[in-house]
PDB file of C-alpha atoms in Angstrom:
ATOM      1  CA  THR E   1     -25.526 -29.918  42.567  1.00  0.00           C
ATOM      2  CA  ARG E   2     -22.676 -32.352  42.678  1.00  0.00           C
ATOM      3  CA  GLU E   3     -21.847 -34.719  39.566  1.00  0.00           C
ATOM      4  CA  SER E   4     -19.538 -37.501  40.218  1.00  0.00           C
ATOM      5  CA  GLY E   5     -18.079 -35.858  43.409  1.00  0.00           C
ATOM      6  CA  ILE E   6     -17.065 -32.712  41.461  1.00  0.00           C
ATOM      7  CA  HIS E   7     -17.497 -29.420  43.231  1.00  0.00           C
ATOM      8  CA  PRO E   8     -20.127 -27.338  41.580  1.00  0.00           C
ATOM      9  CA  TYR E   9     -17.714 -24.485  40.938  1.00  0.00           C
ATOM     10  CA  ALA E  10     -15.234 -26.764  39.321  1.00  0.00           C
ATOM     11  CA  HIS E  11     -17.153 -27.004  36.026  1.00  0.00           C
ATOM     12  CA  ASP E  12     -17.038 -23.121  35.762  1.00  0.00           C
ATOM     13  CA  LYS E  13     -13.247 -23.143  36.333  1.00  0.00           C
ATOM     14  CA  ILE E  14     -12.669 -26.031  33.582  1.00  0.00           C
ATOM     15  CA  ASN E  15     -14.749 -24.281  31.290  1.00  0.00           C
ATOM     16  CA  ALA E  16     -13.210 -20.891  31.754  1.00  0.00           C
ATOM     17  CA  LYS E  17      -9.821 -22.574  31.357  1.00  0.00           C
ATOM     18  CA  TYR E  18     -10.605 -24.194  27.979  1.00  0.00           C
ATOM     19  CA  THR E  19     -12.406 -21.128  26.776  1.00  0.00           C
ATOM     20  CA  ALA E  20      -9.206 -19.004  27.309  1.00  0.00           C
ATOM     21  CA  ARG E  21      -7.281 -21.914  25.705  1.00  0.00           C
ATOM     22  CA  PHE E  22      -9.146 -21.913  22.474  1.00  0.00           C
ATOM     23  CA  ASP E  23      -9.140 -18.073  22.381  1.00  0.00           C
ATOM     24  CA  ASP E  24      -5.348 -18.227  22.629  1.00  0.00           C
ATOM     25  CA  PRO E  25      -3.594 -17.712  19.422  1.00  0.00           C
ATOM     26  CA  VAL E  26      -0.631 -19.301  20.526  1.00  0.00           C
ATOM     27  CA  TYR E  27      -2.849 -22.451  20.831  1.00  0.00           C
ATOM     28  CA  TYR E  28      -4.751 -22.139  17.545  1.00  0.00           C
ATOM     29  CA  GLY E  29      -1.998 -21.190  15.204  1.00  0.00           C
ATOM     30  CA  GLY E  30      -0.232 -17.821  15.826  1.00  0.00           C
ATOM     31  CA  GLY E  31       2.688 -19.384  17.683  1.00  0.00           C
ATOM     32  CA  GLY E  32       5.609 -17.171  18.140  1.00  0.00           C
ATOM     33  CA  LEU E  33       3.945 -14.530  15.600  1.00  0.00           C
ATOM     34  CA  VAL E  34       1.814 -13.224  18.359  1.00  0.00           C
ATOM     35  CA  ARG E  35       5.022 -12.319  20.700  1.00  0.00           C
ATOM     36  CA  ASP E  36       6.335  -8.813  20.348  1.00  0.00           C
ATOM     37  CA  LEU E  37       3.377  -7.798  18.403  1.00  0.00           C
ATOM     38  CA  VAL E  38       2.596  -4.040  18.730  1.00  0.00           C
ATOM     39  CA  ALA E  39      -0.352  -3.855  16.133  1.00  0.00           C
ATOM     40  CA  SER E  40      -2.381  -6.412  14.279  1.00  0.00           C
ATOM     41  CA  TYR E  41      -5.072  -5.352  11.815  1.00  0.00           C
ATOM     42  CA  ARG E  42      -6.944  -8.251  10.253  1.00  0.00           C
ATOM     43  CA  LEU E  43      -8.835  -5.482   8.340  1.00  0.00           C
ATOM     44  CA  ASP E  44     -11.877  -7.821   8.098  1.00  0.00           C
ATOM     45  CA  GLU E  45     -14.425  -5.184   9.204  1.00  0.00           C
ATOM     46  CA  THR E  46     -16.672  -4.163   6.360  1.00  0.00           C
ATOM     47  CA  ILE E  47     -16.889  -0.519   7.410  1.00  0.00           C
ATOM     48  CA  GLY E  48     -15.993   1.905  10.103  1.00  0.00           C
ATOM     49  CA  VAL E  49     -13.269   1.495  12.949  1.00  0.00           C
ATOM     50  CA  ARG E  50     -10.664  -1.170  12.082  1.00  0.00           C
ATOM     51  CA  ILE E  51      -9.509  -3.023  15.273  1.00  0.00           C
ATOM     52  CA  ASP E  52      -6.041  -3.558  16.467  1.00  0.00           C
ATOM     53  CA  ARG E  53      -6.084  -7.279  17.799  1.00  0.00           C
ATOM     54  CA  SER E  54      -2.421  -7.088  19.384  1.00  0.00           C
ATOM     55  CA  GLY E  55      -3.995  -6.038  22.756  1.00  0.00           C
ATOM     56  CA  ASN E  56      -2.561  -2.500  22.531  1.00  0.00           C
ATOM     57  CA  LYS E  57      -5.834  -1.131  21.136  1.00  0.00           C
ATOM     58  CA  VAL E  58      -4.290   1.183  18.610  1.00  0.00           C
ATOM     59  CA  HIS E  59      -7.723   1.131  16.625  1.00  0.00           C
ATOM     60  CA  LEU E  60      -7.800   2.759  13.345  1.00  0.00           C
ATOM     61  CA  THR E  61     -10.518   5.531  12.502  1.00  0.00           C
ATOM     62  CA  ASP E  62     -12.090   5.157   9.092  1.00  0.00           C
ATOM     63  CA  ASN E  63     -11.938   8.242   6.813  1.00  0.00           C
ATOM     64  CA  ASN E  64     -14.356   8.798   3.923  1.00  0.00           C
ATOM     65  CA  THR E  65     -15.662   5.186   4.065  1.00  0.00           C
ATOM     66  CA  VAL E  66     -12.743   2.803   3.395  1.00  0.00           C
ATOM     67  CA  GLY E  67     -14.568  -0.316   1.683  1.00  0.00           C
ATOM     68  CA  SER E  68     -14.274  -4.108   2.035  1.00  0.00           C
ATOM     69  CA  VAL E  69     -13.606  -6.782  -0.211  1.00  0.00           C
ATOM     70  CA  VAL E  70     -12.698 -10.508  -0.134  1.00  0.00           C
ATOM     71  CA  GLY E  71      -8.998 -10.705   0.848  1.00  0.00           C
ATOM     72  CA  LYS E  72      -6.286 -13.299   1.660  1.00  0.00           C
ATOM     73  CA  ALA E  73      -7.914 -14.261   4.849  1.00  0.00           C
ATOM     74  CA  ASP E  74     -11.289 -13.203   5.169  1.00  0.00           C
ATOM     75  CA  ARG E  75     -11.895  -9.702   4.253  1.00  0.00           C
ATOM     76  CA  ALA E  76      -9.443  -6.915   3.143  1.00  0.00           C
ATOM     77  CA  ALA E  77      -9.645  -3.049   3.094  1.00  0.00           C
ATOM     78  CA  ASP E  78     -10.510  -1.568  -0.185  1.00  0.00           C
ATOM     79  CA  PHE E  79      -9.110   1.897  -0.605  1.00  0.00           C
ATOM     80  CA  THR E  80     -10.494   4.053  -3.638  1.00  0.00           C
ATOM     81  CA  GLU E  81      -8.298   7.087  -4.371  1.00  0.00           C
ATOM     82  CA  SER E  82     -10.664   9.212  -6.101  1.00  0.00           C
ATOM     83  CA  ASN E  83     -12.797   9.197  -2.780  1.00  0.00           C
ATOM     84  CA  SER E  84      -9.733  10.108  -0.597  1.00  0.00           C
ATOM     85  CA  GLU E  85     -10.125   7.162   1.678  1.00  0.00           C
ATOM     86  CA  TYR E  86      -7.774   6.178   4.494  1.00  0.00           C
ATOM     87  CA  LEU E  87      -7.396   4.865   7.910  1.00  0.00           C
ATOM     88  CA  SER E  88      -5.573   6.507  10.778  1.00  0.00           C
ATOM     89  CA  ALA E  89      -4.501   6.587  14.275  1.00  0.00           C
ATOM     90  CA  ASP E  90      -3.130   9.622  16.101  1.00  0.00           C
ATOM     91  CA  ASN E  91       0.636   9.784  16.911  1.00  0.00           C
ATOM     92  CA  ALA E  92       0.253  10.031  20.673  1.00  0.00           C
ATOM     93  CA  SER E  93      -1.073   6.584  20.714  1.00  0.00           C
ATOM     94  CA  LEU E  94       1.110   4.840  18.240  1.00  0.00           C
ATOM     95  CA  GLY E  95       3.564   3.061  20.354  1.00  0.00           C
ATOM     96  CA  GLY E  96       5.489   0.576  18.253  1.00  0.00           C
ATOM     97  CA  LEU E  97       3.959   1.703  15.074  1.00  0.00           C
ATOM     98  CA  SER E  98       6.232   4.766  15.366  1.00  0.00           C
ATOM     99  CA  PRO E  99       9.688   2.669  16.145  1.00  0.00           C
ATOM    100  CA  GLY E 100      12.415   4.840  15.163  1.00  0.00           C
ATOM    101  CA  SER E 101      15.709   2.984  15.094  1.00  0.00           C
ATOM    102  CA  THR E 102      14.793  -0.123  17.053  1.00  0.00           C
ATOM    103  CA  ASP E 103      14.230  -3.747  15.747  1.00  0.00           C
ATOM    104  CA  PHE E 104      11.048  -4.009  13.957  1.00  0.00           C
ATOM    105  CA  SER E 105       9.205  -5.809  11.319  1.00  0.00           C
ATOM    106  CA  ILE E 106       6.251  -5.178   9.402  1.00  0.00           C
ATOM    107  CA  SER E 107       4.082  -7.679   7.157  1.00  0.00           C
ATOM    108  CA  PHE E 108       0.992  -7.241   4.860  1.00  0.00           C
ATOM    109  CA  TRP E 109      -0.810  -8.398   1.740  1.00  0.00           C
ATOM    110  CA  ILE E 110      -1.303  -5.783  -1.074  1.00  0.00           C
ATOM    111  CA  TYR E 111      -3.109  -5.554  -4.298  1.00  0.00           C
ATOM    112  CA  PHE E 112      -3.162  -2.728  -6.736  1.00  0.00           C
ATOM    113  CA  LYS E 113      -6.212  -1.933  -8.860  1.00  0.00           C
ATOM    114  CA  SER E 114      -5.813  -1.672 -12.677  1.00  0.00           C
ATOM    115  CA  SER E 115      -7.223   1.900 -13.185  1.00  0.00           C
ATOM    116  CA  GLY E 116      -8.804   4.633 -11.345  1.00  0.00           C
ATOM    117  CA  PHE E 117      -5.211   6.017 -10.087  1.00  0.00           C
ATOM    118  CA  ASP E 118      -3.298   9.165 -10.871  1.00  0.00           C
ATOM    119  CA  GLY E 119       0.563   9.269 -10.171  1.00  0.00           C
ATOM    120  CA  GLN E 120       2.377   7.845  -7.210  1.00  0.00           C
ATOM    121  CA  GLN E 121       0.503   6.221  -4.470  1.00  0.00           C
ATOM    122  CA  PHE E 122       1.247   6.613  -0.628  1.00  0.00           C
ATOM    123  CA  VAL E 123       0.124   3.234   0.946  1.00  0.00           C
ATOM    124  CA  GLY E 124       0.945   4.162   4.464  1.00  0.00           C
ATOM    125  CA  GLY E 125       3.298   5.086   7.268  1.00  0.00           C
ATOM    126  CA  VAL E 126       4.115   7.625   9.862  1.00  0.00           C
ATOM    127  CA  TRP E 127       5.286  10.445   7.515  1.00  0.00           C
ATOM    128  CA  ALA E 128       4.706  14.167   7.410  1.00  0.00           C
ATOM    129  CA  PRO E 129       6.847  16.637   5.406  1.00  0.00           C
ATOM    130  CA  THR E 130       5.965  19.710   7.387  1.00  0.00           C
ATOM    131  CA  ASP E 131       8.625  20.571  10.106  1.00  0.00           C
ATOM    132  CA  ASN E 132      10.516  17.495   9.296  1.00  0.00           C
ATOM    133  CA  HIS E 133       8.425  14.619  10.570  1.00  0.00           C
ATOM    134  CA  ARG E 134       9.179  12.070   8.078  1.00  0.00           C
ATOM    135  CA  GLU E 135       9.812   8.644   9.676  1.00  0.00           C
ATOM    136  CA  TRP E 136       8.741   5.544   7.514  1.00  0.00           C
ATOM    137  CA  ALA E 137       6.462   5.383   4.438  1.00  0.00           C
ATOM    138  CA  LEU E 138       5.402   2.744   1.900  1.00  0.00           C
ATOM    139  CA  ILE E 139       5.218   4.555  -1.698  1.00  0.00           C
ATOM    140  CA  TYR E 140       4.305   2.835  -5.053  1.00  0.00           C
ATOM    141  CA  SER E 141       5.027   4.331  -8.486  1.00  0.00           C
ATOM    142  CA  PRO E 142       2.489   2.630 -10.828  1.00  0.00           C
ATOM    143  CA  ASN E 143       2.805   4.318 -14.027  1.00  0.00           C
ATOM    144  CA  ALA E 144       4.642   2.732 -17.108  1.00  0.00           C
ATOM    145  CA  ASP E 145       7.238   5.513 -17.065  1.00  0.00           C
ATOM    146  CA  ASP E 146       8.055   4.926 -13.365  1.00  0.00           C
ATOM    147  CA  ASP E 147       9.783   1.833 -12.046  1.00  0.00           C
ATOM    148  CA  GLN E 148       6.375   0.095 -10.818  1.00  0.00           C
ATOM    149  CA  LYS E 149       8.129  -0.822  -7.586  1.00  0.00           C
ATOM    150  CA  LEU E 150       6.762  -0.594  -3.952  1.00  0.00           C
ATOM    151  CA  GLY E 151       9.503   1.278  -1.709  1.00  0.00           C
ATOM    152  CA  PHE E 152       9.874   1.188   1.864  1.00  0.00           C
ATOM    153  CA  TYR E 153      11.342   4.930   2.675  1.00  0.00           C
ATOM    154  CA  THR E 154      12.874   6.066   5.952  1.00  0.00           C
ATOM    155  CA  SER E 155      14.614   9.155   7.145  1.00  0.00           C
ATOM    156  CA  GLU E 156      17.389   9.882   9.481  1.00  0.00           C
ATOM    157  CA  ASN E 157      16.599  13.344  10.292  1.00  0.00           C
ATOM    158  CA  GLY E 158      12.818  13.844   9.317  1.00  0.00           C
ATOM    159  CA  SER E 159      13.898  15.504   6.055  1.00  0.00           C
ATOM    160  CA  ASP E 160      15.981  13.603   3.833  1.00  0.00           C
ATOM    161  CA  GLN E 161      14.948   9.944   2.777  1.00  0.00           C
ATOM    162  CA  THR E 162      16.412   6.630   1.419  1.00  0.00           C
ATOM    163  CA  VAL E 163      14.484   3.642   0.235  1.00  0.00           C
ATOM    164  CA  VAL E 164      14.639  -0.108  -0.484  1.00  0.00           C
ATOM    165  CA  LYS E 165      12.341  -1.488  -3.187  1.00  0.00           C
ATOM    166  CA  THR E 166      10.553  -4.680  -4.345  1.00  0.00           C
ATOM    167  CA  ASP E 167      10.684  -5.932  -7.916  1.00  0.00           C
ATOM    168  CA  ALA E 168       8.283  -4.372 -10.258  1.00  0.00           C
ATOM    169  CA  LEU E 169       4.651  -5.175  -9.215  1.00  0.00           C
ATOM    170  CA  SER E 170       1.864  -5.943 -11.558  1.00  0.00           C
ATOM    171  CA  HIS E 171      -2.002  -4.665 -10.871  1.00  0.00           C
ATOM    172  CA  SER E 172      -4.636  -7.107 -10.043  1.00  0.00           C
ATOM    173  CA  THR E 173      -2.336  -9.335  -8.152  1.00  0.00           C
ATOM    174  CA  TRP E 174      -1.971 -10.115  -4.482  1.00  0.00           C
ATOM    175  CA  TYR E 175       1.641  -9.665  -2.967  1.00  0.00           C
ATOM    176  CA  HIS E 176       3.130 -10.474   0.502  1.00  0.00           C
ATOM    177  CA  ILE E 177       5.458  -7.756   1.629  1.00  0.00           C
ATOM    178  CA  VAL E 178       7.617  -8.038   4.783  1.00  0.00           C
ATOM    179  CA  ILE E 179       9.937  -5.397   5.809  1.00  0.00           C
ATOM    180  CA  LEU E 180      12.811  -5.785   8.559  1.00  0.00           C
ATOM    181  CA  HIS E 181      14.874  -3.328  10.410  1.00  0.00           C
ATOM    182  CA  ASN E 182      17.926  -4.301  12.514  1.00  0.00           C
ATOM    183  CA  LYS E 183      18.865  -1.758  15.095  1.00  0.00           C
ATOM    184  CA  THR E 184      22.424  -3.283  15.520  1.00  0.00           C
ATOM    185  CA  ASP E 185      23.754  -2.399  12.189  1.00  0.00           C
ATOM    186  CA  GLY E 186      20.869  -0.450  10.667  1.00  0.00           C
ATOM    187  CA  THR E 187      20.223  -3.089   8.127  1.00  0.00           C
ATOM    188  CA  ARG E 188      16.958  -2.804   6.270  1.00  0.00           C
ATOM    189  CA  THR E 189      15.450  -5.345   4.058  1.00  0.00           C
ATOM    190  CA  ILE E 190      12.198  -5.745   1.958  1.00  0.00           C
ATOM    191  CA  TYR E 191      10.853  -9.084   1.116  1.00  0.00           C
ATOM    192  CA  GLN E 192       8.271  -9.742  -1.703  1.00  0.00           C
ATOM    193  CA  ASP E 193       6.459 -13.271  -1.367  1.00  0.00           C
ATOM    194  CA  THR E 194       9.288 -14.499   1.087  1.00  0.00           C
ATOM    195  CA  VAL E 195      12.126 -13.387  -1.069  1.00  0.00           C
ATOM    196  CA  ALA E 196      14.507 -10.494  -0.219  1.00  0.00           C
ATOM    197  CA  LYS E 197      14.597  -8.001  -2.969  1.00  0.00           C
ATOM    198  CA  GLY E 198      16.235  -4.970  -1.425  1.00  0.00           C
ATOM    199  CA  SER E 199      18.727  -4.440   1.364  1.00  0.00           C
ATOM    200  CA  ASP E 200      21.132  -1.904   2.667  1.00  0.00           C
ATOM    201  CA  ASP E 201      22.585  -1.007   6.198  1.00  0.00           C
ATOM    202  CA  GLN E 202      23.769   1.721   8.355  1.00  0.00           C
ATOM    203  CA  VAL E 203      20.227   3.050   8.224  1.00  0.00           C
ATOM    204  CA  THR E 204      19.311   5.338  10.921  1.00  0.00           C
ATOM    205  CA  ILE E 205      15.460   6.243  11.301  1.00  0.00           C
ATOM    206  CA  LYS E 206      14.170   9.275  13.074  1.00  0.00           C
ATOM    207  CA  GLN E 207      11.301   8.788  15.410  1.00  0.00           C
ATOM    208  CA  GLY E 208       8.931  11.391  14.157  1.00  0.00           C
ATOM    209  CA  THR E 209       5.646  12.997  15.393  1.00  0.00           C
ATOM    210  CA  ALA E 210       3.278  12.172  12.550  1.00  0.00           C
ATOM    211  CA  ASN E 211       0.028  10.171  12.640  1.00  0.00           C
ATOM    212  CA  PHE E 212      -0.029   6.672  11.272  1.00  0.00           C
ATOM    213  CA  LEU E 213      -2.171   6.323   8.027  1.00  0.00           C
ATOM    214  CA  LEU E 214      -3.085   3.217   5.784  1.00  0.00           C
ATOM    215  CA  GLY E 215      -4.264   4.537   2.390  1.00  0.00           C
ATOM    216  CA  ASN E 216      -2.079   7.692   2.535  1.00  0.00           C
ATOM    217  CA  VAL E 217       0.276   9.718   4.629  1.00  0.00           C
ATOM    218  CA  GLN E 218      -0.187  12.942   6.426  1.00  0.00           C
ATOM    219  CA  GLU E 219      -0.313  16.072   4.157  1.00  0.00           C
ATOM    220  CA  SER E 220      -0.414  14.399   0.821  1.00  0.00           C
ATOM    221  CA  SER E 221      -3.091  13.926  -1.990  1.00  0.00           C
ATOM    222  CA  ASP E 222      -1.341  10.768  -3.559  1.00  0.00           C
ATOM    223  CA  TYR E 223      -4.026   8.255  -2.173  1.00  0.00           C
ATOM    224  CA  PHE E 224      -3.826   4.407  -2.413  1.00  0.00           C
ATOM    225  CA  ASN E 225      -5.884   2.875  -4.892  1.00  0.00           C
ATOM    226  CA  GLY E 226      -6.092  -1.031  -3.880  1.00  0.00           C
ATOM    227  CA  TYR E 227      -6.433  -3.480  -1.178  1.00  0.00           C
ATOM    228  CA  LEU E 228      -4.777  -4.209   2.048  1.00  0.00           C
ATOM    229  CA  ASP E 229      -5.061  -7.310   4.223  1.00  0.00           C
ATOM    230  CA  GLU E 230      -3.380  -8.782   7.552  1.00  0.00           C
ATOM    231  CA  PHE E 231      -1.286  -5.561   8.634  1.00  0.00           C
ATOM    232  CA  ASN E 232       0.931  -6.594  11.418  1.00  0.00           C
ATOM    233  CA  MET E 233       3.977  -5.130  12.983  1.00  0.00           C
ATOM    234  CA  TRP E 234       6.265  -6.281  15.548  1.00  0.00           C
ATOM    235  CA  ASN E 235       9.177  -4.950  17.772  1.00  0.00           C
ATOM    236  CA  LYS E 236      11.399  -7.754  16.779  1.00  0.00           C
ATOM    237  CA  ILE E 237      12.963  -9.163  13.668  1.00  0.00           C
ATOM    238  CA  LEU E 238      11.001 -11.994  11.981  1.00  0.00           C
ATOM    239  CA  SER E 239      12.733 -15.272  11.148  1.00  0.00           C
ATOM    240  CA  SER E 240      12.926 -16.799   7.643  1.00  0.00           C
ATOM    241  CA  ASP E 241      10.554 -19.626   9.003  1.00  0.00           C
ATOM    242  CA  GLU E 242       8.194 -16.975  10.509  1.00  0.00           C
ATOM    243  CA  ILE E 243       8.055 -15.031   6.991  1.00  0.00           C
ATOM    244  CA  ALA E 244       7.113 -18.385   5.386  1.00  0.00           C
ATOM    245  CA  THR E 245       4.505 -19.057   8.039  1.00  0.00           C
ATOM    246  CA  LEU E 246       2.984 -15.645   7.303  1.00  0.00           C
ATOM    247  CA  TYR E 247       2.983 -16.250   3.436  1.00  0.00           C
ATOM    248  CA  ASN E 248       1.312 -19.583   4.024  1.00  0.00           C
ATOM    249  CA  SER E 249       1.806 -20.906   0.585  1.00  0.00           C
ATOM    250  CA  GLY E 250       0.383 -17.589  -0.751  1.00  0.00           C
ATOM    251  CA  ASN E 251      -2.824 -18.062   1.175  1.00  0.00           C
ATOM    252  CA  GLY E 252      -2.213 -15.660   3.930  1.00  0.00           C
ATOM    253  CA  LYS E 253      -3.354 -16.142   7.500  1.00  0.00           C
ATOM    254  CA  HIS E 254      -4.632 -14.517  10.611  1.00  0.00           C
ATOM    255  CA  ILE E 255      -2.229 -14.578  13.542  1.00  0.00           C
ATOM    256  CA  ARG E 256      -4.544 -13.020  16.202  1.00  0.00           C
TER     257      ARG E 256
END
């Protein structure tokens, strides 16, 4: 039927237009943060596969039943070291998660549990010691005789490694971490709650062939014991305004 002279198919076109508009993160708040996004994990799922919302469909397999907890933006992934829990994606599908020496940025929220861990914790990365396939990794040393800092490690040859670190981090506290790598001069910087804490330059990163893991890295028994939320990665360098937007006054946010 016709209403007010409108062709019957026009309503469908209008509905489709506005459905797409309200499903577009640029419209509802993602802004420039959805551009150049190579992986986006809300980690809202309570069990099973964790979905990549970037559009690249690098979904994460759940190994040994990663749990779920209230996070910074809806739910977060809950990793228990004693259960050897981790999320993973095969190297062949990684794309920008294995960037080598390109422009890239990583952002996530992290929370360390107060007990139930033993020694250092591999939070995640593309990192495998066998046959020199180290690329990048996030490693935390929680014990009192260590520095209690989160380090962003990279390797220029798959074997040797260098690091930039946060300040000492407490357990039972949420922290927002951002990592930037600039390919032009090899600058590598780690931010803690929007503040740069460690930086260096002339850093070259080898593109390895390891799988991507959250909760551990390949060939390690040093599992993570804590929570992760809103893990995102871009093939660009985030601006200070974008970092502040992600932090969202300490509240976190979905970008996709």
